[in-house]
Amino acid sequence: MKPFEFRSPIHTERLILRSLTLSDHDIDDLTAQQSNAELTQYMLYEPRDRDTVIEKVTEWTEREVLAESGDYLQLAIELADALPPLPDSDAIRRPVMIGTLYFKIESAEDSNAEIGWALHPRFQGKVFAKEAASALLDLAFHEIELHRVFANLDPRNDDSVRLCLALGMRHEAHHVEDMWFKGAWADTGIYAILDREWRARAAE
């Protein structure tokens, strides 16, 4: 793999993938997401309050270089266009952060990384997650020159399973009750794709 520093946003047709900030806008949007019990149902954390979100974003903003095992990025997924005005208002509302992307170098030596995502329920079902994850996989395989990217998820999370399959990821493993998760034993599923497989999909 090649070391990579996240310096500028990634633009897709409808989205901007960018670094998180400690601005009130980012903290408000992220708190709305991470305090949502539906969104956090399959996450490793319980719903977070605003103070906890500020602590996490402070930590994440220090992480913008991918060079060694354990390095990671936590990126905002933002709508590229401002939302239309509210009724009885001429003011254009600001762009909204609709979710986040997680990307971690699992093994620099083996060119292996993990990808994860979280999208606010209001914006699910619109193919935003696939658009965002595809852009990050392009970065992973073309610029960072990784060999394999995988997702580690709760098999009960049907939306994430469908997204993995839509991205062309292969179901590699199903571990039974291997994690103590929110008061009960839970399974984990592994989905993955290789660099040559991602390039082959792009060439189709």
mmCIF file of C-alpha atoms in Angstrom:
data_model
loop_
_atom_site.group_PDB
_atom_site.id
_atom_site.type_symbol
_atom_site.label_atom_id
_atom_site.label_comp_id
_atom_site.label_asym_id
_atom_site.label_seq_id
_atom_site.Cartn_x
_atom_site.Cartn_y
_atom_site.Cartn_z
ATOM 1 C CA MET A 1 0.000 0.000 0.000
ATOM 2 C CA LYS A 2 0.968 3.648 -0.429
ATOM 3 C CA PRO A 3 0.734 6.100 2.481
ATOM 4 C CA PHE A 4 -2.159 8.507 2.034
ATOM 5 C CA GLU A 5 -3.146 11.801 3.653
ATOM 6 C CA PHE A 6 -6.743 12.955 3.353
ATOM 7 C CA ARG A 7 -6.323 16.596 2.316
ATOM 8 C CA SER A 8 -9.297 17.449 0.128
ATOM 9 C CA PRO A 9 -12.915 16.293 -0.134
ATOM 10 C CA ILE A 10 -14.022 13.576 -2.541
ATOM 11 C CA HIS A 11 -16.870 14.628 -4.814
ATOM 12 C CA THR A 12 -19.361 12.205 -6.347
ATOM 13 C CA GLU A 13 -22.473 12.888 -8.407
ATOM 14 C CA ARG A 14 -24.591 13.757 -5.364
ATOM 15 C CA LEU A 15 -22.262 13.706 -2.380
ATOM 16 C CA ILE A 16 -19.170 15.184 -0.771
ATOM 17 C CA LEU A 17 -16.962 12.981 1.411
ATOM 18 C CA ARG A 18 -14.971 15.239 3.716
ATOM 19 C CA SER A 19 -13.282 15.517 7.078
ATOM 20 C CA LEU A 20 -15.472 16.098 10.096
ATOM 21 C CA THR A 21 -15.155 19.400 11.950
ATOM 22 C CA LEU A 22 -16.082 20.727 15.365
ATOM 23 C CA SER A 23 -18.469 23.256 13.817
ATOM 24 C CA ASP A 24 -21.941 23.510 15.320
ATOM 25 C CA HIS A 25 -23.381 22.277 12.007
ATOM 26 C CA ASP A 26 -21.347 19.069 12.034
ATOM 27 C CA ILE A 27 -21.909 18.435 15.727
ATOM 28 C CA ASP A 28 -25.663 19.044 15.377
ATOM 29 C CA ASP A 29 -25.986 16.739 12.365
ATOM 30 C CA LEU A 30 -23.835 13.990 13.842
ATOM 31 C CA THR A 31 -25.633 14.150 17.189
ATOM 32 C CA ALA A 32 -28.956 13.776 15.357
ATOM 33 C CA GLN A 33 -27.587 10.599 13.785
ATOM 34 C CA GLN A 34 -25.679 9.015 16.646
ATOM 35 C CA SER A 35 -28.407 9.680 19.219
ATOM 36 C CA ASN A 36 -30.860 7.802 16.996
ATOM 37 C CA ALA A 37 -31.655 4.377 18.465
ATOM 38 C CA GLU A 38 -32.594 2.952 15.044
ATOM 39 C CA LEU A 39 -29.263 3.942 13.514
ATOM 40 C CA THR A 40 -27.191 2.679 16.440
ATOM 41 C CA GLN A 41 -29.046 -0.626 16.799
ATOM 42 C CA TYR A 42 -26.228 -2.590 15.155
ATOM 43 C CA MET A 43 -23.370 -0.246 16.090
ATOM 44 C CA LEU A 44 -20.825 -1.069 18.786
ATOM 45 C CA TYR A 45 -21.904 1.973 20.794
ATOM 46 C CA GLU A 46 -25.120 3.058 22.493
ATOM 47 C CA PRO A 47 -26.855 6.288 21.384
ATOM 48 C CA ARG A 48 -24.545 9.223 22.068
ATOM 49 C CA ASP A 49 -25.331 12.636 23.516
ATOM 50 C CA ARG A 50 -23.864 15.894 22.181
ATOM 51 C CA ASP A 51 -20.952 16.001 24.638
ATOM 52 C CA THR A 52 -19.893 12.459 23.671
ATOM 53 C CA VAL A 53 -20.119 13.329 19.974
ATOM 54 C CA ILE A 54 -17.852 16.348 20.544
ATOM 55 C CA GLU A 55 -15.303 14.088 22.273
ATOM 56 C CA LYS A 56 -15.372 11.600 19.382
ATOM 57 C CA VAL A 57 -15.091 14.253 16.671
ATOM 58 C CA THR A 58 -12.153 15.826 18.524
ATOM 59 C CA GLU A 59 -10.438 12.426 18.357
ATOM 60 C CA TRP A 60 -11.361 11.815 14.716
ATOM 61 C CA THR A 61 -10.131 15.185 13.447
ATOM 62 C CA GLU A 62 -6.615 14.173 14.452
ATOM 63 C CA ARG A 63 -6.779 11.131 12.170
ATOM 64 C CA GLU A 64 -6.168 12.043 8.530
ATOM 65 C CA VAL A 65 -3.170 9.910 7.538
ATOM 66 C CA LEU A 66 -3.278 6.268 6.431
ATOM 67 C CA ALA A 67 0.221 4.814 6.605
ATOM 68 C CA GLU A 68 0.421 2.158 9.300
ATOM 69 C CA SER A 69 -1.728 -0.626 10.710
ATOM 70 C CA GLY A 70 -4.424 0.892 12.902
ATOM 71 C CA ASP A 71 -4.580 4.234 11.092
ATOM 72 C CA TYR A 72 -8.138 5.224 10.267
ATOM 73 C CA LEU A 73 -10.411 7.899 8.824
ATOM 74 C CA GLN A 74 -13.902 8.876 9.927
ATOM 75 C CA LEU A 75 -15.447 10.956 7.134
ATOM 76 C CA ALA A 76 -18.647 12.936 6.794
ATOM 77 C CA ILE A 77 -21.059 12.072 3.979
ATOM 78 C CA GLU A 78 -22.656 15.354 2.931
ATOM 79 C CA LEU A 79 -25.232 16.155 0.276
ATOM 80 C CA ALA A 80 -23.535 18.106 -2.495
ATOM 81 C CA ASP A 81 -26.473 20.498 -2.978
ATOM 82 C CA ALA A 82 -28.128 22.705 -0.416
ATOM 83 C CA LEU A 83 -31.606 21.636 0.570
ATOM 84 C CA PRO A 84 -34.534 23.692 -0.809
ATOM 85 C CA PRO A 85 -35.999 26.508 1.293
ATOM 86 C CA LEU A 86 -38.360 25.731 4.110
ATOM 87 C CA PRO A 87 -42.016 26.682 3.541
ATOM 88 C CA ASP A 88 -42.555 30.435 3.903
ATOM 89 C CA SER A 89 -38.822 31.097 3.770
ATOM 90 C CA ASP A 90 -36.472 32.295 1.041
ATOM 91 C CA ALA A 91 -33.360 31.126 2.861
ATOM 92 C CA ILE A 92 -31.580 28.151 1.327
ATOM 93 C CA ARG A 93 -30.755 25.642 4.006
ATOM 94 C CA ARG A 94 -27.137 24.588 4.329
ATOM 95 C CA PRO A 95 -25.859 21.210 3.044
ATOM 96 C CA VAL A 96 -26.619 18.390 5.438
ATOM 97 C CA MET A 97 -24.349 15.630 6.693
ATOM 98 C CA ILE A 98 -26.371 12.463 6.108
ATOM 99 C CA GLY A 99 -23.949 9.879 7.463
ATOM 100 C CA THR A 100 -20.367 8.828 8.021
ATOM 101 C CA LEU A 101 -17.792 6.495 6.502
ATOM 102 C CA TYR A 102 -15.171 4.609 8.488
ATOM 103 C CA PHE A 103 -11.953 3.323 6.929
ATOM 104 C CA LYS A 104 -9.155 1.588 8.858
ATOM 105 C CA ILE A 105 -5.875 0.036 7.767
ATOM 106 C CA GLU A 106 -6.129 -3.414 9.298
ATOM 107 C CA SER A 107 -2.680 -4.493 8.105
ATOM 108 C CA ALA A 108 -0.306 -2.244 6.198
ATOM 109 C CA GLU A 109 1.977 -5.198 5.541
ATOM 110 C CA ASP A 110 -0.853 -7.192 3.961
ATOM 111 C CA SER A 111 -2.508 -4.190 2.245
ATOM 112 C CA ASN A 112 -5.745 -4.992 4.040
ATOM 113 C CA ALA A 113 -8.356 -2.487 5.277
ATOM 114 C CA GLU A 114 -11.815 -2.336 6.833
ATOM 115 C CA ILE A 115 -14.694 -0.172 5.612
ATOM 116 C CA GLY A 116 -17.833 0.779 7.498
ATOM 117 C CA TRP A 117 -20.762 3.169 7.103
ATOM 118 C CA ALA A 118 -23.657 4.720 8.955
ATOM 119 C CA LEU A 119 -26.474 6.592 7.242
ATOM 120 C CA HIS A 120 -29.308 8.422 8.960
ATOM 121 C CA PRO A 121 -32.569 6.452 8.430
ATOM 122 C CA ARG A 122 -34.124 9.499 6.736
ATOM 123 C CA PHE A 123 -31.643 9.170 3.870
ATOM 124 C CA GLN A 124 -31.582 5.400 3.472
ATOM 125 C CA GLY A 125 -33.047 3.705 0.408
ATOM 126 C CA LYS A 126 -31.705 6.356 -1.984
ATOM 127 C CA VAL A 127 -28.429 4.594 -2.921
ATOM 128 C CA PHE A 128 -26.400 7.258 -1.105
ATOM 129 C CA ALA A 129 -24.464 4.668 0.910
ATOM 130 C CA LYS A 130 -23.437 2.758 -2.213
ATOM 131 C CA GLU A 131 -22.336 5.977 -3.925
ATOM 132 C CA ALA A 132 -20.227 6.997 -0.926
ATOM 133 C CA ALA A 133 -18.699 3.567 -0.303
ATOM 134 C CA SER A 134 -17.879 3.140 -4.002
ATOM 135 C CA ALA A 135 -15.928 6.396 -3.996
ATOM 136 C CA LEU A 136 -13.974 5.258 -0.956
ATOM 137 C CA LEU A 137 -13.245 1.868 -2.527
ATOM 138 C CA ASP A 138 -11.967 3.652 -5.638
ATOM 139 C CA LEU A 139 -9.597 5.580 -3.401
ATOM 140 C CA ALA A 140 -8.560 2.429 -1.554
ATOM 141 C CA PHE A 141 -7.686 0.418 -4.640
ATOM 142 C CA HIS A 142 -6.379 3.102 -6.992
ATOM 143 C CA GLU A 143 -4.630 5.707 -4.848
ATOM 144 C CA ILE A 144 -3.700 3.765 -1.704
ATOM 145 C CA GLU A 145 -3.142 0.590 -3.747
ATOM 146 C CA LEU A 146 -4.637 -1.780 -1.207
ATOM 147 C CA HIS A 147 -5.173 -5.440 -2.014
ATOM 148 C CA ARG A 148 -8.281 -6.259 0.037
ATOM 149 C CA VAL A 149 -11.053 -4.324 1.772
ATOM 150 C CA PHE A 150 -13.570 -5.975 4.074
ATOM 151 C CA ALA A 151 -16.655 -5.092 6.099
ATOM 152 C CA ASN A 152 -17.314 -6.595 9.527
ATOM 153 C CA LEU A 153 -21.010 -6.362 10.343
ATOM 154 C CA ASP A 154 -23.958 -7.744 12.256
ATOM 155 C CA PRO A 155 -25.655 -10.276 9.945
ATOM 156 C CA ARG A 156 -29.048 -9.036 11.193
ATOM 157 C CA ASN A 157 -28.346 -5.677 9.563
ATOM 158 C CA ASP A 158 -30.081 -6.431 6.266
ATOM 159 C CA ASP A 159 -29.360 -2.992 4.791
ATOM 160 C CA SER A 160 -25.611 -3.382 5.270
ATOM 161 C CA VAL A 161 -25.670 -6.934 3.908
ATOM 162 C CA ARG A 162 -27.465 -5.707 0.779
ATOM 163 C CA LEU A 163 -24.975 -2.864 0.409
ATOM 164 C CA CYS A 164 -22.010 -5.245 0.605
ATOM 165 C CA LEU A 165 -23.516 -7.412 -2.112
ATOM 166 C CA ALA A 166 -24.344 -4.373 -4.260
ATOM 167 C CA LEU A 167 -20.684 -3.319 -4.003
ATOM 168 C CA GLY A 168 -19.615 -6.742 -5.258
ATOM 169 C CA MET A 169 -18.260 -7.883 -1.915
ATOM 170 C CA ARG A 170 -18.089 -11.594 -1.259
ATOM 171 C CA HIS A 171 -19.564 -13.204 1.860
ATOM 172 C CA GLU A 172 -16.459 -14.765 3.377
ATOM 173 C CA ALA A 173 -17.465 -15.785 6.882
ATOM 174 C CA HIS A 174 -20.241 -16.007 9.442
ATOM 175 C CA HIS A 175 -18.972 -16.242 13.008
ATOM 176 C CA VAL A 176 -21.563 -17.568 15.439
ATOM 177 C CA GLU A 177 -21.926 -15.850 18.813
ATOM 178 C CA ASP A 178 -18.352 -14.569 18.774
ATOM 179 C CA MET A 179 -19.133 -11.184 20.331
ATOM 180 C CA TRP A 180 -20.793 -10.056 23.548
ATOM 181 C CA PHE A 181 -22.932 -7.264 22.152
ATOM 182 C CA LYS A 182 -25.278 -5.047 24.155
ATOM 183 C CA GLY A 183 -26.104 -7.683 26.736
ATOM 184 C CA ALA A 184 -26.267 -10.790 24.540
ATOM 185 C CA TRP A 185 -24.105 -12.990 22.340
ATOM 186 C CA ALA A 186 -24.188 -11.918 18.700
ATOM 187 C CA ASP A 187 -22.889 -13.177 15.352
ATOM 188 C CA THR A 188 -20.610 -11.292 12.979
ATOM 189 C CA GLY A 189 -20.377 -11.500 9.209
ATOM 190 C CA ILE A 190 -17.386 -10.757 6.985
ATOM 191 C CA TYR A 191 -17.756 -9.428 3.428
ATOM 192 C CA ALA A 192 -14.739 -8.544 1.291
ATOM 193 C CA ILE A 193 -13.515 -7.577 -2.163
ATOM 194 C CA LEU A 194 -10.044 -7.643 -3.782
ATOM 195 C CA ASP A 195 -8.422 -4.966 -5.904
ATOM 196 C CA ARG A 196 -8.640 -7.039 -9.085
ATOM 197 C CA GLU A 197 -12.319 -7.771 -8.450
ATOM 198 C CA TRP A 198 -13.101 -4.071 -7.984
ATOM 199 C CA ARG A 199 -11.247 -3.182 -11.197
ATOM 200 C CA ALA A 200 -13.088 -5.899 -13.090
ATOM 201 C CA ARG A 201 -16.437 -4.472 -11.967
ATOM 202 C CA ALA A 202 -15.387 -1.001 -13.121
ATOM 203 C CA ALA A 203 -14.465 -2.380 -16.536
ATOM 204 C CA GLU A 204 -17.861 -4.015 -17.087
#
